[in-house]
């Protein structure tokens, strides 16, 4: 009901305007230091499948990435730690560009217009796929309670690590965890 | 009435002790900061292995956040009518911990203990209004593994500028820990008119 085209445009405009609100109106939601540890799950299970569209309307099925290590990052533009960890996700993606590894940034509730407007405001434009989960069905299936939340899947599609809250994804500790999965 | 007065007097006595000691709750230190650029306050309670930070959020900022999500005016105004804080909760220990918003309480000037309106109630209300949005608010409860943390809005049914004490808790190793952020204050309507 509230996702008609005019709302998409209005949302994009308001989002851009929000980024330009004078400092005094903005709460200081600057988060503390990002963590750099992923939690291993006691009983890894194969992740539920999904098919989501990217910024260009192309469809991505999780199943298509079987055989790769997949980092699924649930995020939104309004979420400060999501924004803060985004450059480290890009650095990680670049660092492992020659490896069977992919980052899927699954945006919550927003749309391509909104995210595109937002991307113009940050330093790093991600080169990994940004997917849209407009009704939060996928995040719900993954049991996400807050943003950002990330899951690391091994090459068999099993969820082996989880991270609640922002991370410095190119930190050596996390790189080591991912490389170990790539070597399996 | 008498019990309310007693509660209030007792609360003030405890508060005086807290202020003198500079500490609050179960061994935690609470630091209040005033951001000179924004004019807004924040309170950070630091315990061993656990921290909780409350950051004032202006009603107009709340409106902007929800309007930019394309939510209807009714949803926006209902939330903006609450005292909203940006909240950051962190597990800084070397073991998992859990917290539950339903266990937290706040006490304002009238001395009554009240619970915070949980995310699940907001989401249910929004659903009844035909809106499937479920973000921006702090979760009802979470288990944080080592290094996990999160943030989101919490909502208190208090007017702008109202002072209150927040009683919060978390659990770890089957033990419940408690803390108090005393004399926190809801954001004013505008920073120019506190």
Coordinates of C-alpha atoms in Angstrom, one line a residue:
Chain A
X1 CA 0.0 0.0 0.0
X2 CA 2.8 2.4 0.9
X3 CA 5.2 1.2 -1.8
X4 CA 3.7 2.9 -4.8
X5 CA 6.1 4.6 -7.2
X6 CA 5.4 8.1 -5.8
X7 CA 6.5 6.9 -2.4
X8 CA 9.7 5.5 -3.9
X9 CA 10.5 8.9 -5.3
X10 CA 9.5 10.7 -2.1
X11 CA 11.5 8.3 0.0
X12 CA 14.6 8.9 -2.1
X13 CA 14.2 12.6 -1.9
X14 CA 13.5 12.5 1.8
X15 CA 16.5 10.2 2.3
X16 CA 18.7 12.6 0.5
X17 CA 17.3 15.5 2.4
X18 CA 17.8 13.7 5.7
X19 CA 21.5 13.3 4.9
X20 CA 21.6 17.1 4.5
X21 CA 19.8 18.0 7.7
X22 CA 22.0 20.5 9.7
X23 CA 24.1 18.8 12.3
X24 CA 22.1 20.0 15.3
X25 CA 19.0 18.1 14.2
X26 CA 20.9 14.8 13.9
X27 CA 21.2 12.6 16.9
X28 CA 24.7 11.3 17.5
X29 CA 24.2 7.7 16.7
X30 CA 27.9 7.2 15.9
X31 CA 28.4 3.6 17.0
X32 CA 31.4 2.5 19.1
X33 CA 34.3 0.5 17.5
X34 CA 33.3 -2.2 15.1
X35 CA 33.8 -5.7 16.3
X36 CA 36.0 -8.1 14.4
X37 CA 34.9 -11.6 15.3
X38 CA 32.3 -13.9 13.8
X39 CA 30.6 -16.4 16.0
X40 CA 30.7 -20.0 14.9
X41 CA 27.3 -21.7 15.0
X42 CA 27.2 -24.9 17.1
X43 CA 25.0 -26.7 14.6
X44 CA 25.5 -25.4 11.0
X45 CA 22.5 -25.9 8.8
X46 CA 22.0 -25.3 5.1
X47 CA 20.5 -21.8 4.6
X48 CA 17.0 -21.5 3.2
X49 CA 17.0 -20.5 -0.4
X50 CA 15.9 -17.1 -1.8
X51 CA 15.6 -15.3 -5.1
X52 CA 16.0 -11.5 -4.8
X53 CA 16.5 -8.7 -7.3
X54 CA 19.6 -6.4 -7.4
X55 CA 19.8 -2.7 -8.3
X56 CA 19.4 -3.5 -12.0
X57 CA 16.4 -5.8 -11.5
X58 CA 18.5 -8.9 -12.2
X59 CA 17.5 -11.9 -10.1
X60 CA 20.0 -13.6 -7.8
X61 CA 19.2 -17.0 -6.3
X62 CA 21.3 -18.1 -3.3
X63 CA 21.4 -21.6 -4.9
X64 CA 23.4 -20.1 -7.8
X65 CA 26.3 -19.4 -5.4
X66 CA 26.6 -22.9 -4.1
X67 CA 30.3 -23.8 -4.3
X68 CA 31.3 -20.4 -3.1
X69 CA 31.8 -19.0 0.4
X70 CA 28.9 -16.5 0.7
X71 CA 28.7 -13.6 3.2
X72 CA 25.1 -12.4 3.5
X73 CA 24.8 -9.0 5.1
X74 CA 21.4 -7.7 6.1
X75 CA 21.4 -3.9 6.1
X76 CA 19.6 -0.6 5.5
X77 CA 20.7 3.0 4.7
X78 CA 19.2 4.4 7.9
X79 CA 21.4 2.1 10.0
X80 CA 24.7 3.8 11.1
X81 CA 26.7 0.6 11.8
X82 CA 25.5 -0.8 8.4
X83 CA 26.9 2.2 6.7
X84 CA 30.0 2.2 8.7
X85 CA 30.9 -1.4 7.9
X86 CA 30.1 -1.1 4.2
X87 CA 33.6 0.1 3.2
X88 CA 35.1 -2.9 5.0
X89 CA 32.8 -5.2 3.1
X90 CA 34.0 -3.8 -0.2
X91 CA 37.7 -4.1 0.9
X92 CA 37.0 -7.7 1.8
X93 CA 35.3 -8.4 -1.5
X94 CA 38.2 -6.8 -3.4
X95 CA 40.8 -8.7 -1.2
X96 CA 39.1 -12.0 -2.1
X97 CA 38.2 -11.2 -5.7
X98 CA 40.2 -14.1 -7.1
X99 CA 38.6 -16.6 -4.7
X100 CA 35.2 -18.3 -4.8
X101 CA 33.8 -15.8 -2.5
X102 CA 30.9 -13.4 -2.8
X103 CA 29.2 -10.7 -0.6
X104 CA 25.4 -10.4 -0.9
X105 CA 24.2 -7.2 0.8
X106 CA 20.5 -7.7 1.4
X107 CA 18.8 -4.4 1.9
X108 CA 15.7 -4.2 4.1
X109 CA 12.5 -2.5 3.1
X110 CA 14.1 0.1 0.9
X111 CA 14.2 0.1 -2.9
X112 CA 16.7 0.7 -5.7
X113 CA 15.9 4.5 -6.1
X114 CA 16.4 5.0 -2.4
X115 CA 19.7 3.1 -2.2
X116 CA 21.0 4.6 -5.3
X117 CA 20.5 8.1 -3.9
X118 CA 22.1 7.0 -0.7
X119 CA 25.1 5.5 -2.5
X120 CA 25.9 8.9 -3.9
X121 CA 26.5 10.2 -0.4
X122 CA 29.1 7.6 0.7
X123 CA 32.8 7.2 -0.2
X124 CA 32.6 3.6 -1.4
X125 CA 30.2 2.4 -4.0
X126 CA 30.0 -1.4 -3.4
X127 CA 30.9 -3.6 -6.3
X128 CA 29.2 -6.7 -4.8
X129 CA 25.5 -7.4 -5.4
X130 CA 23.0 -5.3 -3.4
X131 CA 19.8 -7.2 -3.2
X132 CA 16.4 -6.1 -2.2
X133 CA 14.3 -7.8 0.4
X134 CA 11.4 -5.3 0.3
X135 CA 9.1 -7.2 2.7
X136 CA 11.9 -8.5 4.9
X137 CA 10.8 -12.1 4.2
X138 CA 14.4 -13.3 3.8
X139 CA 15.7 -11.6 6.9
X140 CA 12.7 -13.0 8.8
X141 CA 13.6 -16.5 7.5
X142 CA 17.2 -16.0 8.7
X143 CA 15.9 -14.9 12.1
X144 CA 17.4 -11.4 11.9
X145 CA 16.3 -9.3 14.9
X146 CA 18.3 -6.2 14.2
X147 CA 20.5 -4.6 11.6
X148 CA 23.2 -5.2 10.6
X149 CA 23.3 -8.9 10.9
X150 CA 25.5 -11.1 8.8
X151 CA 25.9 -14.8 8.0
X152 CA 28.8 -16.6 6.5
X153 CA 28.0 -19.7 4.5
X154 CA 30.5 -22.4 3.6
X155 CA 30.8 -23.8 0.1
X156 CA 28.0 -26.3 0.8
X157 CA 25.6 -23.5 1.6
X158 CA 25.7 -24.2 5.4
X159 CA 25.5 -21.2 7.7
X160 CA 28.6 -21.5 9.8
X161 CA 29.2 -18.1 11.3
X162 CA 26.9 -15.2 12.4
X163 CA 27.6 -11.6 13.4
X164 CA 25.1 -9.4 15.1
X165 CA 26.1 -5.7 14.8
X166 CA 28.7 -4.0 12.7
X167 CA 32.0 -5.6 11.9
X168 CA 35.3 -4.6 10.4
X169 CA 35.0 -7.3 7.8
X170 CA 38.5 -7.0 6.4
X171 CA 40.1 -7.5 9.8
X172 CA 42.8 -10.2 9.8
X173 CA 40.7 -12.4 12.2
X174 CA 37.7 -12.4 9.9
X175 CA 39.9 -12.9 6.8
X176 CA 41.4 -15.9 8.5
X177 CA 38.0 -17.4 9.2
X178 CA 36.9 -16.9 5.6
X179 CA 40.2 -18.3 4.2
X180 CA 39.8 -21.4 6.3
X181 CA 36.4 -21.9 4.7
X182 CA 37.8 -21.3 1.3
X183 CA 40.5 -23.9 1.9
X184 CA 38.0 -26.6 3.0
Chain B
X1 CA -0.3 8.5 47.6
X2 CA 1.8 7.9 50.6
X3 CA 3.6 5.1 49.0
X4 CA 4.3 7.2 45.9
X5 CA 5.8 9.8 48.1
X6 CA 7.8 7.3 50.0
X7 CA 9.0 5.8 46.7
X8 CA 9.9 9.2 45.5
X9 CA 11.8 10.1 48.6
X10 CA 13.6 6.8 48.6
X11 CA 14.4 7.2 45.0
X12 CA 15.9 10.6 45.6
X13 CA 18.0 9.3 48.5
X14 CA 19.3 6.5 46.3
X15 CA 20.0 9.1 43.5
X16 CA 22.0 11.3 45.9
X17 CA 24.1 8.3 46.8
X18 CA 24.6 7.5 43.2
X19 CA 25.5 11.1 42.3
X20 CA 28.0 11.3 45.2
X21 CA 29.6 8.1 44.1
X22 CA 29.4 8.8 40.4
X23 CA 28.3 5.3 39.9
X24 CA 25.0 3.7 39.1
X25 CA 23.6 0.2 39.3
X26 CA 25.5 -3.0 39.7
X27 CA 29.0 -1.7 39.6
X28 CA 28.5 0.2 36.4
X29 CA 29.7 3.7 35.7
X30 CA 27.3 6.1 33.9
X31 CA 28.7 8.9 31.9
X32 CA 26.5 11.8 30.7
X33 CA 27.7 13.7 27.6
X34 CA 26.3 16.8 26.0
X35 CA 27.0 17.1 22.3
X36 CA 27.9 20.8 21.8
X37 CA 27.2 20.6 18.1
X38 CA 23.7 19.0 18.3
X39 CA 22.8 20.2 21.8
X40 CA 21.6 16.6 22.5
X41 CA 22.6 14.4 25.5
X42 CA 23.6 10.8 25.8
X43 CA 24.2 8.5 28.7
X44 CA 26.5 5.6 28.6
X45 CA 26.4 2.9 31.3
X46 CA 29.6 0.9 31.3
X47 CA 29.7 -2.4 33.2
X48 CA 32.3 -5.1 33.0
X49 CA 31.6 -6.8 29.7
X50 CA 28.3 -5.0 29.0
X51 CA 27.5 -1.4 28.0
X52 CA 24.3 0.4 27.3
X53 CA 24.1 3.9 25.7
X54 CA 21.0 6.1 25.3
X55 CA 21.1 9.0 22.9
X56 CA 18.4 11.6 22.8
X57 CA 16.5 11.8 19.5
X58 CA 14.4 14.8 18.6
X59 CA 10.8 14.2 17.6
X60 CA 11.4 15.8 14.2
X61 CA 14.3 13.5 13.6
X62 CA 12.0 10.5 14.4
X63 CA 9.5 12.0 11.9
X64 CA 12.2 12.3 9.3
X65 CA 13.5 8.7 9.8
X66 CA 10.0 7.2 9.4
X67 CA 8.9 9.6 6.6
X68 CA 12.0 8.7 4.6
X69 CA 10.9 5.0 4.9
X70 CA 7.6 6.0 3.2
X71 CA 5.5 5.2 6.3
X72 CA 2.1 6.8 6.7
X73 CA 1.5 9.9 8.8
X74 CA -0.4 7.9 11.5
X75 CA 2.6 5.6 12.0
X76 CA 5.0 8.5 12.1
X77 CA 3.0 10.6 14.6
X78 CA 2.4 7.7 16.9
X79 CA 6.1 7.1 17.3
X80 CA 7.1 10.8 17.4
X81 CA 4.6 11.1 20.3
X82 CA 6.9 9.0 22.4
X83 CA 10.1 9.8 24.0
X84 CA 12.6 8.1 21.7
X85 CA 16.2 7.2 22.3
X86 CA 18.8 5.8 20.0
X87 CA 20.1 2.9 22.0
X88 CA 23.3 0.9 21.7
X89 CA 23.8 -2.4 23.5
X90 CA 27.1 -4.2 23.4
X91 CA 28.5 -7.5 24.6
X92 CA 32.1 -6.6 25.6
X93 CA 32.7 -9.8 27.6
X94 CA 34.2 -13.1 26.5
X95 CA 30.9 -15.0 26.9
X96 CA 27.4 -14.9 25.5
X97 CA 24.9 -12.7 27.3
X98 CA 21.2 -12.0 26.8
X99 CA 18.8 -9.1 27.5
X100 CA 15.1 -8.7 27.4
X101 CA 13.4 -5.3 26.9
X102 CA 10.3 -6.6 28.8
X103 CA 12.5 -6.8 31.9
X104 CA 13.5 -3.1 31.7
X105 CA 11.5 -0.4 33.5
X106 CA 11.5 3.4 33.8
X107 CA 10.4 5.6 36.6
X108 CA 9.6 9.3 35.9
X109 CA 8.7 12.1 38.3
X110 CA 5.4 10.5 39.4
X111 CA 7.3 7.6 40.8
X112 CA 5.4 5.0 38.8
X113 CA 7.3 2.1 37.4
X114 CA 6.5 1.6 33.7
X115 CA 7.7 -0.8 31.0
X116 CA 9.0 0.3 27.6
X117 CA 6.8 -0.3 24.6
X118 CA 8.4 -3.3 22.9
X119 CA 9.1 -3.6 19.2
X120 CA 6.6 -6.4 18.8
X121 CA 3.8 -4.1 19.9
X122 CA 4.8 -1.5 17.5
X123 CA 5.1 -4.0 14.6
X124 CA 1.6 -5.4 15.5
X125 CA 0.1 -1.9 15.4
X126 CA 1.8 -1.1 12.1
X127 CA 0.6 -4.3 10.7
X128 CA -3.0 -3.4 11.6
X129 CA -2.4 -0.2 9.7
X130 CA -1.3 -2.2 6.6
X131 CA 2.4 -1.5 7.1
X132 CA 4.8 -4.4 7.2
X133 CA 7.7 -2.4 8.4
X134 CA 9.7 -3.9 11.3
X135 CA 12.9 -2.0 11.5
X136 CA 14.7 0.9 13.4
X137 CA 13.5 -0.3 16.8
X138 CA 15.6 -2.2 19.3
X139 CA 14.6 -5.9 19.3
X140 CA 12.4 -7.3 22.1
X141 CA 15.2 -9.5 23.2
X142 CA 18.5 -10.7 22.0
X143 CA 21.3 -13.1 22.8
X144 CA 24.7 -11.5 22.0
X145 CA 27.6 -13.7 21.3
X146 CA 31.1 -12.4 22.0
X147 CA 31.6 -9.2 20.0
X148 CA 27.9 -8.9 19.1
X149 CA 26.2 -5.6 19.6
X150 CA 23.2 -3.7 18.3
X151 CA 21.3 -0.5 18.2
X152 CA 17.8 0.8 17.6
X153 CA 15.2 3.1 19.0
X154 CA 13.5 2.5 22.3
X155 CA 10.2 4.3 23.1
X156 CA 9.0 5.6 26.5
X157 CA 5.5 7.1 26.9
X158 CA 6.9 10.4 28.3
X159 CA 6.6 14.0 27.2
X160 CA 9.6 15.9 25.7
X161 CA 12.1 17.0 28.3
X162 CA 10.9 14.6 31.0
X163 CA 13.4 13.2 33.4
X164 CA 13.4 9.5 34.4
X165 CA 15.5 6.6 35.7
X166 CA 16.0 3.6 33.5
X167 CA 16.3 0.3 35.2
X168 CA 17.9 -2.3 32.9
X169 CA 19.2 -5.8 33.2
X170 CA 21.0 -8.5 31.3
X171 CA 21.9 -12.1 32.0
X172 CA 25.0 -14.1 31.7
X173 CA 26.0 -17.5 33.0
X174 CA 22.5 -18.0 34.5
X175 CA 22.9 -14.8 36.6
X176 CA 21.0 -11.6 36.2
X177 CA 22.8 -8.3 36.4
X178 CA 21.0 -5.0 36.9
X179 CA 21.9 -1.3 36.4
X180 CA 20.3 2.1 36.5
X181 CA 20.7 5.2 34.4
X182 CA 19.5 7.9 36.7
X183 CA 18.1 11.2 35.7
X184 CA 18.1 10.6 32.0
X185 CA 16.1 13.1 30.1
X186 CA 13.9 12.8 27.0
X187 CA 14.8 15.0 24.1
X188 CA 13.2 18.4 24.0
X189 CA 10.8 19.3 21.2
X190 CA 13.7 21.3 19.7
X191 CA 17.2 21.9 20.9
X192 CA 16.5 25.6 20.7
X193 CA 13.7 25.2 23.3
X194 CA 14.8 22.7 25.9

